């Protein structure tokens, strides 16, 4: 018999709807039930593509004996961290403060007032490697709750008070300047891995936001070291096992320093961010590899993550059926020499050399993750393409990883920006159309009549949870990119509606600091506030970048001032922890460059000469530059006001603060004006 989760929209919660555990979703009713019965709350937080979440579910939550114990002694609450990032952030902060580490599944025990008193992550079904079993934990917590209740309540109260007293690092009163950005670059240089690319050791994550900063810093200053770090890191990732050499797209992270063996889940946010990075790398260098990876990743997004409603699904699982009924991580992607021979016959040896497949294997059980060693030019291109096509067809007959079909507003905003720009750069209108389709879904389903965003939807049905700061910021970022690419001012208008919400409901009016949840959102034990990047840009720095772009489009002093105040945190943190505030550093680069405002006017936007100027404007690498394209006198964009043709020809104006250089009619002259340095 299904439990209460059967009525939810989250694929992760629905995965637990048939558990014998009497789960509740996060709700007022769950905590009222805990008060009524006098039971503590078990809070279990995870997400659909989390490997260890699935493991703990199979081992414990599907076990009838464990479930009976939970149902008798606890009110059990299951949360999808991707639907409720605010709940996840608040309790993860408590877990990390208490244990020094965190992760998912996150297991927290709460009082009926939602105050945490005991913490952990994954617990095994039997004691292992010094870890207690989950049953031992449950029994220990239940005993403490019944025999030392006052002590437990006192501990919970102290934890909440300690969390409330924790303050974010004070932001500076002004945005960072040349000195802070130079210090940030120096800090990144010290942490850079010159042999393998990337930063730090294993596990190694794609540093998408830092790469964006490095590309912008090079564009503005000409710093070759910044470009070299970005270029080398992108090449090492693209040649490694973290990149799907057959189908395109990136896995979540590499378990080793060499990018060889990934954690195989594929996330929408990673691929949207990396698609855009590789497109920008191509824009800066003309690299064939960057072009190929940008387009393959864009095609992966559309082919494998696009939903029937036009949005983009959140993730693909790491695990899939290995053909024996077992769910195994990487089963869909890894190959043995024997499997190559079954598919390719006499071409198997070529494939093994080309993709680095060995008898010993680079993964588990003699399997190899496909890589791309330095073998281009060694093998005939047509033969390689034939091999890739046949392997991809054979892989399609394997059991595919599960897909988390929920549409997350923030991550779809990132995808809109990436697909819009990639489509424009490479003459792929189908990609731009996919971006428009996702943007339409966000407006139709996620945005209400009061310009408030819902966090998620599934199957075209809006989810119950309010959008958080990253949703407003990333969707606005996507709309701004779409406005520049399509020349349709309605996307600028929608971005303005969202950013007005940021100013009104997420911003501290005294300091300019930003909160992750709105002022009228559900009150948790602490209002989450984190300016540092994690797997995706923080809501704080994403908002700063979008506010700055909107101000450049419209001349709004209120939005520019808010962006500058928000970037004060980058002045504080950028020189100290540059790896964790890359998006803020990228926004600061745009602020130092202007950002530039480009207006392109022509008698017909579809005219060849107008289109050439428009594309040249989009390909300019000036950090954060905004582009408006339309007819003279058009009211689609404020930047077009008063812009006229020169000699009857399509004309481009390059401005800063709405103060413009002399207009140009030749794409090469425009290109020179858009060279950042």
PDB file of N, CA, C and O in Angstrom, residues 5 37 44 57 72 96 179 194 214 242 246 262 280 286 306 357 386 400 403 452 481 531-532 556 592 608 635 676:
ATOM      1  N   UNK A   5       3.578   9.794   0.179  1.00  0.00           N
ATOM      2  CA  UNK A   5       4.410  10.348  -0.886  1.00  0.00           C
ATOM      3  C   UNK A   5       3.829  10.072  -2.274  1.00  0.00           C
ATOM      4  O   UNK A   5       4.281  10.664  -3.256  1.00  0.00           O
ATOM      5  N   UNK A  37       1.660  13.022  18.949  1.00  0.00           N
ATOM      6  CA  UNK A  37       2.071  11.693  19.419  1.00  0.00           C
ATOM      7  C   UNK A  37       3.258  11.731  20.363  1.00  0.00           C
ATOM      8  O   UNK A  37       3.595  10.710  20.984  1.00  0.00           O
ATOM      9  N   UNK A  44      14.906  12.594   6.517  1.00  0.00           N
ATOM     10  CA  UNK A  44      15.800  11.952   5.559  1.00  0.00           C
ATOM     11  C   UNK A  44      15.781  12.774   4.278  1.00  0.00           C
ATOM     12  O   UNK A  44      14.736  12.938   3.648  1.00  0.00           O
ATOM     13  N   UNK A  57      17.980   3.282   0.870  1.00  0.00           N
ATOM     14  CA  UNK A  57      16.565   2.950   0.674  1.00  0.00           C
ATOM     15  C   UNK A  57      16.371   1.443   0.564  1.00  0.00           C
ATOM     16  O   UNK A  57      15.484   0.866   1.210  1.00  0.00           O
ATOM     17  N   UNK A  72       6.607   2.929  14.540  1.00  0.00           N
ATOM     18  CA  UNK A  72       6.173   2.893  15.939  1.00  0.00           C
ATOM     19  C   UNK A  72       6.752   4.052  16.750  1.00  0.00           C
ATOM     20  O   UNK A  72       6.074   4.621  17.610  1.00  0.00           O
ATOM     21  N   UNK A  96      27.102  19.696   9.257  1.00  0.00           N
ATOM     22  CA  UNK A  96      28.514  20.012   9.071  1.00  0.00           C
ATOM     23  C   UNK A  96      29.115  20.655  10.314  1.00  0.00           C
ATOM     24  O   UNK A  96      30.264  20.391  10.661  1.00  0.00           O
ATOM     25  N   UNK A 179      42.605  44.980  -7.771  1.00  0.00           N
ATOM     26  CA  UNK A 179      43.477  44.304  -6.813  1.00  0.00           C
ATOM     27  C   UNK A 179      42.880  42.984  -6.347  1.00  0.00           C
ATOM     28  O   UNK A 179      43.567  41.954  -6.305  1.00  0.00           O
ATOM     29  N   UNK A 194      48.720  21.679 -12.585  1.00  0.00           N
ATOM     30  CA  UNK A 194      49.255  21.914 -13.937  1.00  0.00           C
ATOM     31  C   UNK A 194      49.411  20.641 -14.749  1.00  0.00           C
ATOM     32  O   UNK A 194      49.454  20.698 -15.981  1.00  0.00           O
ATOM     33  N   UNK A 214      37.883  32.874 -15.403  1.00  0.00           N
ATOM     34  CA  UNK A 214      39.185  32.896 -16.074  1.00  0.00           C
ATOM     35  C   UNK A 214      39.052  33.395 -17.511  1.00  0.00           C
ATOM     36  O   UNK A 214      39.886  34.183 -17.983  1.00  0.00           O
ATOM     37  N   UNK A 242      35.219  11.566 -17.566  1.00  0.00           N
ATOM     38  CA  UNK A 242      34.109  12.364 -17.039  1.00  0.00           C
ATOM     39  C   UNK A 242      33.220  12.858 -18.173  1.00  0.00           C
ATOM     40  O   UNK A 242      32.046  13.165 -17.961  1.00  0.00           O
ATOM     41  N   UNK A 246      30.820   9.053 -26.312  1.00  0.00           N
ATOM     42  CA  UNK A 246      29.887   8.599 -27.345  1.00  0.00           C
ATOM     43  C   UNK A 246      28.680   9.516 -27.478  1.00  0.00           C
ATOM     44  O   UNK A 246      28.289   9.884 -28.581  1.00  0.00           O
ATOM     45  N   UNK A 262      34.422   8.600 -13.569  1.00  0.00           N
ATOM     46  CA  UNK A 262      33.462   9.554 -13.014  1.00  0.00           C
ATOM     47  C   UNK A 262      32.522   8.910 -12.006  1.00  0.00           C
ATOM     48  O   UNK A 262      32.397   7.683 -11.926  1.00  0.00           O
ATOM     49  N   UNK A 280      32.016  29.558 -24.866  1.00  0.00           N
ATOM     50  CA  UNK A 280      32.794  30.775 -24.632  1.00  0.00           C
ATOM     51  C   UNK A 280      34.285  30.545 -24.893  1.00  0.00           C
ATOM     52  O   UNK A 280      34.983  31.457 -25.353  1.00  0.00           O
ATOM     53  N   UNK A 286      38.692  29.838 -30.864  1.00  0.00           N
ATOM     54  CA  UNK A 286      38.416  29.127 -32.114  1.00  0.00           C
ATOM     55  C   UNK A 286      38.721  27.649 -32.037  1.00  0.00           C
ATOM     56  O   UNK A 286      38.767  26.970 -33.072  1.00  0.00           O
ATOM     57  N   UNK A 306      15.433  16.736 -22.442  1.00  0.00           N
ATOM     58  CA  UNK A 306      14.255  17.543 -22.749  1.00  0.00           C
ATOM     59  C   UNK A 306      12.984  16.756 -22.462  1.00  0.00           C
ATOM     60  O   UNK A 306      12.869  15.581 -22.809  1.00  0.00           O
ATOM     61  N   UNK A 357      40.633   1.613 -24.006  1.00  0.00           N
ATOM     62  CA  UNK A 357      40.048   0.429 -23.369  1.00  0.00           C
ATOM     63  C   UNK A 357      41.134  -0.647 -23.283  1.00  0.00           C
ATOM     64  O   UNK A 357      41.729  -1.018 -24.301  1.00  0.00           O
ATOM     65  N   UNK A 386      32.266   5.956 -37.683  1.00  0.00           N
ATOM     66  CA  UNK A 386      31.515   4.712 -37.825  1.00  0.00           C
ATOM     67  C   UNK A 386      31.548   3.905 -36.527  1.00  0.00           C
ATOM     68  O   UNK A 386      30.528   3.364 -36.078  1.00  0.00           O
ATOM     69  N   UNK A 400      18.817   1.730 -19.810  1.00  0.00           N
ATOM     70  CA  UNK A 400      19.246   3.114 -19.609  1.00  0.00           C
ATOM     71  C   UNK A 400      19.113   3.518 -18.148  1.00  0.00           C
ATOM     72  O   UNK A 400      18.263   2.998 -17.416  1.00  0.00           O
ATOM     73  N   UNK A 403      15.735   8.546 -15.172  1.00  0.00           N
ATOM     74  CA  UNK A 403      15.750   9.999 -15.371  1.00  0.00           C
ATOM     75  C   UNK A 403      14.845  10.663 -14.344  1.00  0.00           C
ATOM     76  O   UNK A 403      13.704  10.238 -14.159  1.00  0.00           O
ATOM     77  N   UNK A 452       5.726  35.507  -9.217  1.00  0.00           N
ATOM     78  CA  UNK A 452       6.404  34.626  -8.269  1.00  0.00           C
ATOM     79  C   UNK A 452       6.645  33.278  -8.940  1.00  0.00           C
ATOM     80  O   UNK A 452       5.767  32.734  -9.611  1.00  0.00           O
ATOM     81  N   UNK A 481      19.860  36.311 -21.651  1.00  0.00           N
ATOM     82  CA  UNK A 481      20.594  35.735 -22.783  1.00  0.00           C
ATOM     83  C   UNK A 481      19.665  35.557 -23.982  1.00  0.00           C
ATOM     84  O   UNK A 481      20.040  35.830 -25.126  1.00  0.00           O
ATOM     85  N   UNK A 531      26.614  32.849   0.036  1.00  0.00           N
ATOM     86  CA  UNK A 531      27.068  33.466  -1.210  1.00  0.00           C
ATOM     87  C   UNK A 531      28.033  32.617  -2.014  1.00  0.00           C
ATOM     88  O   UNK A 531      28.429  33.008  -3.112  1.00  0.00           O
ATOM     89  N   UNK A 532      28.449  31.462  -1.474  1.00  0.00           N
ATOM     90  CA  UNK A 532      29.487  30.686  -2.151  1.00  0.00           C
ATOM     91  C   UNK A 532      28.882  29.704  -3.146  1.00  0.00           C
ATOM     92  O   UNK A 532      27.820  29.125  -2.918  1.00  0.00           O
ATOM     93  N   UNK A 556      18.771  51.119 -15.442  1.00  0.00           N
ATOM     94  CA  UNK A 556      18.188  51.208 -14.102  1.00  0.00           C
ATOM     95  C   UNK A 556      19.263  51.353 -13.039  1.00  0.00           C
ATOM     96  O   UNK A 556      20.057  50.424 -12.804  1.00  0.00           O
ATOM     97  N   UNK A 592      33.685  45.655 -13.929  1.00  0.00           N
ATOM     98  CA  UNK A 592      34.876  46.441 -14.235  1.00  0.00           C
ATOM     99  C   UNK A 592      34.929  46.826 -15.713  1.00  0.00           C
ATOM    100  O   UNK A 592      35.481  47.876 -16.071  1.00  0.00           O
ATOM    101  N   UNK A 608      20.480  40.302 -44.087  1.00  0.00           N
ATOM    102  CA  UNK A 608      21.807  39.683 -43.953  1.00  0.00           C
ATOM    103  C   UNK A 608      22.801  40.587 -43.258  1.00  0.00           C
ATOM    104  O   UNK A 608      23.566  40.154 -42.395  1.00  0.00           O
ATOM    105  N   UNK A 635      10.538  50.018 -29.576  1.00  0.00           N
ATOM    106  CA  UNK A 635      10.464  50.140 -28.121  1.00  0.00           C
ATOM    107  C   UNK A 635      10.678  48.792 -27.434  1.00  0.00           C
ATOM    108  O   UNK A 635      10.382  48.639 -26.253  1.00  0.00           O
ATOM    109  N   UNK A 676      37.746  43.291 -25.499  1.00  0.00           N
ATOM    110  CA  UNK A 676      37.582  43.854 -24.163  1.00  0.00           C
ATOM    111  C   UNK A 676      38.741  44.739 -23.744  1.00  0.00           C
ATOM    112  O   UNK A 676      38.572  45.755 -23.103  1.00  0.00           O
TER     113      UNK A 676
END
